[in-house]
Structure formats: C-alpha cells, structure tokens
C-alpha cells in the first residue's frame, strides 16, 4: 500500500486535459509502451505507471503482470478518477490508482520491479527529481521505461513556414512552463546522470498518413492546440501571436487537403536498470 500522499513539486500543467490531447496520449502511449515492455513483463511482477492519465496503459500492463500488482499515479485528481472508472468498467481489478506527484512518490524504497514513465519528463521542471524517485522505488535490477517527444525532429509534409512555426510555438510554450520540448533526445544522458545502468535508447516516429490518422492529427492540432485552452497561454507567455495562430489554423486546413499529406511526431524511448 502507498504511504501518505504528497503533492506539490510538479507545477501547473499548461498543456491541460483536453479530450483531443488525451486521445492522442492514449493512442501513442498504450501500444508503444506495451510493445516495448512486454518482453520484460511476466506474471507476479509489481509495476508502477507514473503519469497514468486515464489509465489505459496501466490497465493493459496490469493484465501482463497479473496476478502481480500495477499502480498508476497522476497529479490530476480528475484523471485518477477517470482511470479508476475505466478500470472498473473493463473489470481490471489488478490496477490501482492514486493521486500523487512523480517527484514525491508515496511508496517505499524497492517497491517495484518495473516503472513506466512516459510523456512526463518533458513537462516537469526537474526531470532528475522524477527519475530519482523512480530509482528509489525500484528494487535493485528493476527496470525503468521512458518515452518522450522530440519536437525539433517532428514534421508535417507538405511543409509550410507557418506550420513550422506551429511546432516552435509548442516548443516555446512548453519551455516557458519550465518544460523540456526535446526531452526525447536527452533521455540517455539524463538516465546516466541519475545513476541508471544498462540503458538502451531508440528513436521512433508516431506517423499519421492514412485518412483516419490524418484526421486524428488534424483534430489534435485544431481541437486542442488551437483551442483557447492552449492558444490562450501561448499568447500570455508571449510565445505565439493571435495572428500567427489564425494563420496556422488556415494553413492546417490546406495541409489536410493536400495529396500525400503526412505528419510525424518524433520520440526518444529508453529502458534502463537500477544499479
């Protein structure tokens, strides 16, 4: 069981919890995390998913380690509530969820065999604090899996200067909120700095090419990034102007209709062991 929960070291999450963004995170996190970790998982292990969101990944991983335990934590109470509801709806009794901060985990030392930490380090001011806590709660030889975006290597085709500017606005907004928009390519160095061993790193793309995927990417940008929830903070931070965001919206529609349109979001992913 977890110790008394503590929160506070993780700042406000500017990227919000919009439906389109959550659908994107669930889409790209679930399959890649499960595929990457499946060879490492076996029945009876104890697993922690940091930044679990609505809990799809945690629930899937719970099935892989049953009758072991899987815990999911998130700093946002609404996400934990949703994760619990989703687990109950799908009969996933092996997964437990708690409100907690990844930089102040409410678990004993050496509590877990595996920790998953995806789409988290890019959004916190001190990734070393989260990596250090993950290391603390891992048993010796336990494994950590991370996956994070690389905004500079992401792209759309056909390209356009205002679409390129959109990526930069996103990166600048994340950096202005003390985040790390290129965290995916920093993973190896960060893991070594925190004392992990046997780190294996790879770079991948989440690709959007066929009609359903293109629509998913379009909705991600139009329905989330260009919504007041995100465009508002972008203007308040001074990283994007209303005129630019309007131009981005118009050009996005043109891109969507272009023959051969494709989008790709770059990720770095790594698995490493506790010494």
mmCIF file of C-alpha atoms in Angstrom:
data_model
loop_
_atom_site.group_PDB
_atom_site.id
_atom_site.type_symbol
_atom_site.label_atom_id
_atom_site.label_comp_id
_atom_site.label_asym_id
_atom_site.label_seq_id
_atom_site.Cartn_x
_atom_site.Cartn_y
_atom_site.Cartn_z
ATOM 1 C CA UNK A 1 0.000 0.000 0.000
ATOM 2 C CA UNK A 2 1.189 3.546 -0.635
ATOM 3 C CA UNK A 3 2.310 5.830 2.121
ATOM 4 C CA UNK A 4 0.507 9.111 2.803
ATOM 5 C CA UNK A 5 0.228 11.004 -0.474
ATOM 6 C CA UNK A 6 2.112 14.238 -1.016
ATOM 7 C CA UNK A 7 1.843 16.619 -3.926
ATOM 8 C CA UNK A 8 3.252 19.977 -4.802
ATOM 9 C CA UNK A 9 6.617 19.746 -6.524
ATOM 10 C CA UNK A 10 5.127 19.442 -10.005
ATOM 11 C CA UNK A 11 3.865 22.763 -11.432
ATOM 12 C CA UNK A 12 0.578 23.530 -13.113
ATOM 13 C CA UNK A 13 0.234 21.514 -16.289
ATOM 14 C CA UNK A 14 -0.236 24.125 -19.023
ATOM 15 C CA UNK A 15 -0.979 21.521 -21.707
ATOM 16 C CA UNK A 16 -4.245 20.740 -19.947
ATOM 17 C CA UNK A 17 -6.513 17.731 -20.179
ATOM 18 C CA UNK A 18 -8.427 18.376 -23.397
ATOM 19 C CA UNK A 19 -10.191 15.404 -24.957
ATOM 20 C CA UNK A 20 -8.161 15.523 -28.182
ATOM 21 C CA UNK A 21 -4.847 15.586 -26.321
ATOM 22 C CA UNK A 22 -5.851 12.736 -24.023
ATOM 23 C CA UNK A 23 -6.924 10.654 -27.011
ATOM 24 C CA UNK A 24 -3.551 11.305 -28.632
ATOM 25 C CA UNK A 25 -1.611 10.368 -25.496
ATOM 26 C CA UNK A 26 -3.650 7.194 -25.061
ATOM 27 C CA UNK A 27 -3.168 6.278 -28.730
ATOM 28 C CA UNK A 28 0.590 6.659 -28.842
ATOM 29 C CA UNK A 29 1.408 5.612 -25.285
ATOM 30 C CA UNK A 30 -0.543 2.419 -24.991
ATOM 31 C CA UNK A 31 0.719 0.310 -27.865
ATOM 32 C CA UNK A 32 4.335 1.522 -27.813
ATOM 33 C CA UNK A 33 4.658 1.122 -24.052
ATOM 34 C CA UNK A 34 3.128 -2.337 -24.083
ATOM 35 C CA UNK A 35 5.153 -3.488 -27.110
ATOM 36 C CA UNK A 36 8.403 -2.210 -25.610
ATOM 37 C CA UNK A 37 7.839 -3.603 -22.137
ATOM 38 C CA UNK A 38 6.080 -6.874 -22.940
ATOM 39 C CA UNK A 39 9.327 -8.895 -23.237
ATOM 40 C CA UNK A 40 10.283 -7.629 -19.770
ATOM 41 C CA UNK A 41 6.960 -8.452 -18.122
ATOM 42 C CA UNK A 42 5.812 -11.670 -16.522
ATOM 43 C CA UNK A 43 3.095 -12.723 -14.078
ATOM 44 C CA UNK A 44 3.694 -11.697 -10.494
ATOM 45 C CA UNK A 45 5.715 -8.525 -11.053
ATOM 46 C CA UNK A 46 4.892 -5.258 -9.298
ATOM 47 C CA UNK A 47 4.644 -2.294 -11.672
ATOM 48 C CA UNK A 48 4.220 1.487 -11.387
ATOM 49 C CA UNK A 49 2.965 3.798 -14.148
ATOM 50 C CA UNK A 50 3.928 7.435 -13.431
ATOM 51 C CA UNK A 51 1.620 9.990 -15.061
ATOM 52 C CA UNK A 52 -1.041 7.385 -15.801
ATOM 53 C CA UNK A 53 -3.715 9.797 -17.084
ATOM 54 C CA UNK A 54 -6.975 7.918 -17.818
ATOM 55 C CA UNK A 55 -5.233 4.634 -17.063
ATOM 56 C CA UNK A 56 -5.353 2.731 -20.365
ATOM 57 C CA UNK A 57 -1.651 1.878 -20.266
ATOM 58 C CA UNK A 58 -1.733 0.939 -16.583
ATOM 59 C CA UNK A 59 -4.674 -1.393 -17.132
ATOM 60 C CA UNK A 60 -3.004 -3.093 -20.098
ATOM 61 C CA UNK A 61 0.227 -3.539 -18.175
ATOM 62 C CA UNK A 62 -1.741 -4.866 -15.196
ATOM 63 C CA UNK A 63 -3.034 -7.689 -17.356
ATOM 64 C CA UNK A 64 0.532 -8.582 -18.360
ATOM 65 C CA UNK A 65 1.747 -8.898 -14.741
ATOM 66 C CA UNK A 66 -1.373 -10.447 -13.175
ATOM 67 C CA UNK A 67 -1.605 -11.784 -10.541
ATOM 68 C CA UNK A 68 1.013 -9.168 -9.705
ATOM 69 C CA UNK A 69 0.162 -5.540 -8.889
ATOM 70 C CA UNK A 70 0.036 -2.454 -11.093
ATOM 71 C CA UNK A 71 -0.227 1.049 -9.679
ATOM 72 C CA UNK A 72 -0.937 4.206 -11.663
ATOM 73 C CA UNK A 73 -0.338 7.678 -10.247
ATOM 74 C CA UNK A 74 -1.181 11.095 -11.643
ATOM 75 C CA UNK A 75 -1.104 14.553 -10.095
ATOM 76 C CA UNK A 76 -4.524 15.429 -11.557
ATOM 77 C CA UNK A 77 -7.438 14.078 -9.460
ATOM 78 C CA UNK A 78 -9.853 14.075 -12.414
ATOM 79 C CA UNK A 79 -7.530 11.745 -14.333
ATOM 80 C CA UNK A 80 -7.201 9.343 -11.419
ATOM 81 C CA UNK A 81 -10.975 9.302 -11.020
ATOM 82 C CA UNK A 82 -11.340 8.534 -14.722
ATOM 83 C CA UNK A 83 -8.670 5.809 -14.536
ATOM 84 C CA UNK A 84 -10.487 4.129 -11.668
ATOM 85 C CA UNK A 85 -13.789 4.288 -13.552
ATOM 86 C CA UNK A 86 -12.214 2.871 -16.724
ATOM 87 C CA UNK A 87 -10.588 0.024 -14.799
ATOM 88 C CA UNK A 88 -13.860 -0.829 -13.072
ATOM 89 C CA UNK A 89 -15.774 -0.721 -16.362
ATOM 90 C CA UNK A 90 -13.356 -3.156 -18.008
ATOM 91 C CA UNK A 91 -13.024 -5.427 -14.986
ATOM 92 C CA UNK A 92 -9.363 -4.658 -14.404
ATOM 93 C CA UNK A 93 -9.134 -5.310 -10.690
ATOM 94 C CA UNK A 94 -5.343 -5.686 -10.778
ATOM 95 C CA UNK A 95 -4.811 -1.947 -11.372
ATOM 96 C CA UNK A 96 -4.884 0.584 -8.514
ATOM 97 C CA UNK A 97 -4.734 4.362 -8.912
ATOM 98 C CA UNK A 98 -3.740 7.199 -6.598
ATOM 99 C CA UNK A 99 -3.279 10.964 -6.802
ATOM 100 C CA UNK A 100 0.440 11.634 -6.382
ATOM 101 C CA UNK A 101 3.364 13.679 -7.658
ATOM 102 C CA UNK A 102 6.028 11.824 -9.646
ATOM 103 C CA UNK A 103 8.686 13.811 -7.787
ATOM 104 C CA UNK A 104 7.321 12.696 -4.390
ATOM 105 C CA UNK A 105 6.178 9.107 -4.816
ATOM 106 C CA UNK A 106 4.160 7.702 -1.895
ATOM 107 C CA UNK A 107 5.791 4.267 -1.985
ATOM 108 C CA UNK A 108 8.517 2.516 -0.002
ATOM 109 C CA UNK A 109 12.041 2.019 -1.298
ATOM 110 C CA UNK A 110 12.411 -1.001 -3.574
ATOM 111 C CA UNK A 111 8.662 -1.449 -4.000
ATOM 112 C CA UNK A 112 8.527 -2.153 -7.752
ATOM 113 C CA UNK A 113 10.055 -4.397 -10.375
ATOM 114 C CA UNK A 114 9.176 -2.095 -13.300
ATOM 115 C CA UNK A 115 8.405 1.636 -13.581
ATOM 116 C CA UNK A 116 6.881 3.189 -16.699
ATOM 117 C CA UNK A 117 7.336 6.957 -17.047
ATOM 118 C CA UNK A 118 6.084 8.184 -20.442
ATOM 119 C CA UNK A 119 5.153 11.721 -21.524
ATOM 120 C CA UNK A 120 6.099 13.005 -18.069
ATOM 121 C CA UNK A 121 9.703 14.223 -18.014
ATOM 122 C CA UNK A 122 9.103 16.802 -20.774
ATOM 123 C CA UNK A 123 6.541 18.548 -18.582
ATOM 124 C CA UNK A 124 8.278 18.798 -15.210
ATOM 125 C CA UNK A 125 10.866 21.432 -14.242
ATOM 126 C CA UNK A 126 13.258 18.915 -12.672
ATOM 127 C CA UNK A 127 13.255 15.567 -14.515
ATOM 128 C CA UNK A 128 16.044 14.362 -12.219
ATOM 129 C CA UNK A 129 13.616 14.505 -9.281
ATOM 130 C CA UNK A 130 11.202 12.134 -11.042
ATOM 131 C CA UNK A 131 13.984 9.851 -12.266
ATOM 132 C CA UNK A 132 15.454 9.803 -8.767
ATOM 133 C CA UNK A 133 12.127 8.846 -7.218
ATOM 134 C CA UNK A 134 11.623 6.134 -9.824
ATOM 135 C CA UNK A 135 15.047 4.772 -8.959
ATOM 136 C CA UNK A 136 14.272 4.884 -5.238
ATOM 137 C CA UNK A 137 11.087 2.809 -5.546
ATOM 138 C CA UNK A 138 12.677 0.271 -7.932
ATOM 139 C CA UNK A 139 14.247 -2.856 -6.497
ATOM 140 C CA UNK A 140 17.927 -3.441 -7.412
ATOM 141 C CA UNK A 141 17.967 -4.592 -11.026
ATOM 142 C CA UNK A 142 14.459 -3.245 -11.617
ATOM 143 C CA UNK A 143 13.672 -1.609 -14.954
ATOM 144 C CA UNK A 144 12.591 1.904 -15.902
ATOM 145 C CA UNK A 145 10.946 2.639 -19.265
ATOM 146 C CA UNK A 146 10.667 6.222 -20.577
ATOM 147 C CA UNK A 147 9.266 7.698 -23.794
ATOM 148 C CA UNK A 148 9.321 11.432 -24.560
ATOM 149 C CA UNK A 149 8.759 13.744 -27.534
ATOM 150 C CA UNK A 150 11.438 15.423 -29.666
ATOM 151 C CA UNK A 151 9.708 18.496 -31.056
ATOM 152 C CA UNK A 152 12.616 19.653 -33.253
ATOM 153 C CA UNK A 153 12.524 16.379 -35.207
ATOM 154 C CA UNK A 154 8.758 16.298 -35.707
ATOM 155 C CA UNK A 155 7.306 17.472 -39.019
ATOM 156 C CA UNK A 156 4.435 17.685 -41.467
ATOM 157 C CA UNK A 157 4.585 17.300 -45.248
ATOM 158 C CA UNK A 158 3.922 19.247 -47.414
ATOM 159 C CA UNK A 159 5.667 21.783 -45.241
ATOM 160 C CA UNK A 160 4.989 25.497 -44.859
ATOM 161 C CA UNK A 161 6.693 28.216 -42.771
ATOM 162 C CA UNK A 162 3.605 28.800 -40.627
ATOM 163 C CA UNK A 163 3.313 25.061 -39.929
ATOM 164 C CA UNK A 164 6.969 25.036 -38.907
ATOM 165 C CA UNK A 165 6.185 27.998 -36.696
ATOM 166 C CA UNK A 166 3.449 25.940 -35.042
ATOM 167 C CA UNK A 167 5.989 23.377 -33.843
ATOM 168 C CA UNK A 168 8.142 26.216 -32.487
ATOM 169 C CA UNK A 169 5.220 27.787 -30.637
ATOM 170 C CA UNK A 170 4.509 24.450 -28.999
ATOM 171 C CA UNK A 171 8.163 24.026 -28.008
ATOM 172 C CA UNK A 172 8.416 27.593 -26.693
ATOM 173 C CA UNK A 173 5.205 27.223 -24.697
ATOM 174 C CA UNK A 174 6.475 24.050 -23.088
ATOM 175 C CA UNK A 175 9.844 25.663 -22.302
ATOM 176 C CA UNK A 176 8.134 28.771 -20.894
ATOM 177 C CA UNK A 177 6.303 26.487 -18.476
ATOM 178 C CA UNK A 178 9.660 25.039 -17.309
ATOM 179 C CA UNK A 179 9.296 22.002 -19.570
ATOM 180 C CA UNK A 180 11.732 20.291 -21.933
ATOM 181 C CA UNK A 181 10.487 20.053 -25.542
ATOM 182 C CA UNK A 182 13.476 17.990 -26.738
ATOM 183 C CA UNK A 183 13.485 15.567 -23.791
ATOM 184 C CA UNK A 184 13.344 12.519 -26.056
ATOM 185 C CA UNK A 185 16.901 13.051 -27.262
ATOM 186 C CA UNK A 186 18.133 13.912 -23.757
ATOM 187 C CA UNK A 187 16.940 10.646 -22.197
ATOM 188 C CA UNK A 188 20.212 8.719 -22.429
ATOM 189 C CA UNK A 189 22.227 11.492 -20.778
ATOM 190 C CA UNK A 190 19.575 12.057 -18.101
ATOM 191 C CA UNK A 191 19.485 8.378 -17.184
ATOM 192 C CA UNK A 192 23.269 8.168 -16.912
ATOM 193 C CA UNK A 193 23.376 11.315 -14.768
ATOM 194 C CA UNK A 194 20.880 9.735 -12.373
ATOM 195 C CA UNK A 195 22.922 6.558 -11.992
ATOM 196 C CA UNK A 196 20.904 4.109 -14.090
ATOM 197 C CA UNK A 197 22.781 1.315 -15.856
ATOM 198 C CA UNK A 198 22.379 -0.809 -18.995
ATOM 199 C CA UNK A 199 20.452 1.980 -20.730
ATOM 200 C CA UNK A 200 19.167 1.171 -24.219
ATOM 201 C CA UNK A 201 17.842 4.040 -26.296
ATOM 202 C CA UNK A 202 15.951 4.204 -29.598
ATOM 203 C CA UNK A 203 14.254 6.915 -31.640
ATOM 204 C CA UNK A 204 10.857 6.392 -33.256
ATOM 205 C CA UNK A 205 8.115 8.295 -35.059
ATOM 206 C CA UNK A 206 4.394 8.295 -34.436
ATOM 207 C CA UNK A 207 3.224 8.526 -38.053
ATOM 208 C CA UNK A 208 -0.032 9.943 -39.388
ATOM 209 C CA UNK A 209 -0.561 9.099 -43.061
ATOM 210 C CA UNK A 210 -3.787 7.214 -43.781
ATOM 211 C CA UNK A 211 -7.106 9.069 -43.601
ATOM 212 C CA UNK A 212 -8.054 8.113 -40.015
ATOM 213 C CA UNK A 213 -4.579 9.014 -38.724
ATOM 214 C CA UNK A 214 -4.518 12.312 -40.623
ATOM 215 C CA UNK A 215 -7.871 13.184 -39.113
ATOM 216 C CA UNK A 216 -6.556 12.310 -35.649
ATOM 217 C CA UNK A 217 -3.560 14.616 -36.109
ATOM 218 C CA UNK A 218 -5.748 17.403 -37.526
ATOM 219 C CA UNK A 219 -8.100 17.158 -34.551
ATOM 220 C CA UNK A 220 -5.149 17.171 -32.169
ATOM 221 C CA UNK A 221 -3.915 20.487 -33.552
ATOM 222 C CA UNK A 222 -7.232 22.126 -34.390
ATOM 223 C CA UNK A 223 -9.224 20.810 -31.450
ATOM 224 C CA UNK A 224 -6.571 21.065 -28.768
ATOM 225 C CA UNK A 225 -3.511 23.150 -29.675
ATOM 226 C CA UNK A 226 -5.522 25.923 -31.358
ATOM 227 C CA UNK A 227 -8.230 25.899 -28.698
ATOM 228 C CA UNK A 228 -8.389 28.705 -26.112
ATOM 229 C CA UNK A 229 -7.076 26.215 -23.531
ATOM 230 C CA UNK A 230 -3.656 26.279 -25.209
ATOM 231 C CA UNK A 231 -3.648 29.290 -27.538
ATOM 232 C CA UNK A 232 -4.554 31.489 -24.578
ATOM 233 C CA UNK A 233 -1.467 30.587 -22.513
ATOM 234 C CA UNK A 234 0.672 30.775 -25.672
ATOM 235 C CA UNK A 235 -0.329 34.413 -26.105
ATOM 236 C CA UNK A 236 0.006 35.155 -22.396
ATOM 237 C CA UNK A 237 3.537 33.767 -22.333
ATOM 238 C CA UNK A 238 4.329 35.789 -25.449
ATOM 239 C CA UNK A 239 5.384 32.748 -27.498
ATOM 240 C CA UNK A 240 2.621 32.969 -30.101
ATOM 241 C CA UNK A 241 0.510 35.797 -31.510
ATOM 242 C CA UNK A 242 -3.200 35.602 -32.322
ATOM 243 C CA UNK A 243 -2.399 36.408 -35.962
ATOM 244 C CA UNK A 244 0.026 33.505 -36.202
ATOM 245 C CA UNK A 245 -2.409 31.091 -34.627
ATOM 246 C CA UNK A 246 -5.128 32.151 -37.070
ATOM 247 C CA UNK A 247 -2.754 31.645 -39.998
ATOM 248 C CA UNK A 248 -1.796 28.261 -38.604
ATOM 249 C CA UNK A 249 -5.450 27.250 -38.491
ATOM 250 C CA UNK A 250 -5.958 28.231 -42.128
ATOM 251 C CA UNK A 251 -2.795 26.508 -43.353
ATOM 252 C CA UNK A 252 -3.600 23.387 -41.377
ATOM 253 C CA UNK A 253 -6.806 23.006 -43.370
ATOM 254 C CA UNK A 254 -4.850 23.416 -46.623
ATOM 255 C CA UNK A 255 -2.321 20.808 -45.490
ATOM 256 C CA UNK A 256 -5.118 18.419 -44.584
ATOM 257 C CA UNK A 257 -6.440 18.504 -48.154
ATOM 258 C CA UNK A 258 -3.025 18.077 -49.799
ATOM 259 C CA UNK A 259 -2.342 14.819 -51.697
ATOM 260 C CA UNK A 260 0.276 12.794 -49.876
ATOM 261 C CA UNK A 261 -0.078 14.746 -46.622
ATOM 262 C CA UNK A 262 1.745 13.144 -43.719
ATOM 263 C CA UNK A 263 2.696 14.108 -40.174
ATOM 264 C CA UNK A 264 5.205 12.536 -37.817
ATOM 265 C CA UNK A 265 5.957 13.166 -34.152
ATOM 266 C CA UNK A 266 9.421 12.085 -33.039
ATOM 267 C CA UNK A 267 10.060 10.263 -29.780
ATOM 268 C CA UNK A 268 13.036 9.023 -27.841
ATOM 269 C CA UNK A 269 12.499 5.921 -25.746
ATOM 270 C CA UNK A 270 14.755 4.163 -23.306
ATOM 271 C CA UNK A 271 14.851 1.278 -20.880
ATOM 272 C CA UNK A 272 17.415 1.227 -18.079
ATOM 273 C CA UNK A 273 18.106 -0.653 -14.869
ATOM 274 C CA UNK A 274 18.612 0.355 -11.270
ATOM 275 C CA UNK A 275 22.128 -0.440 -10.167
#
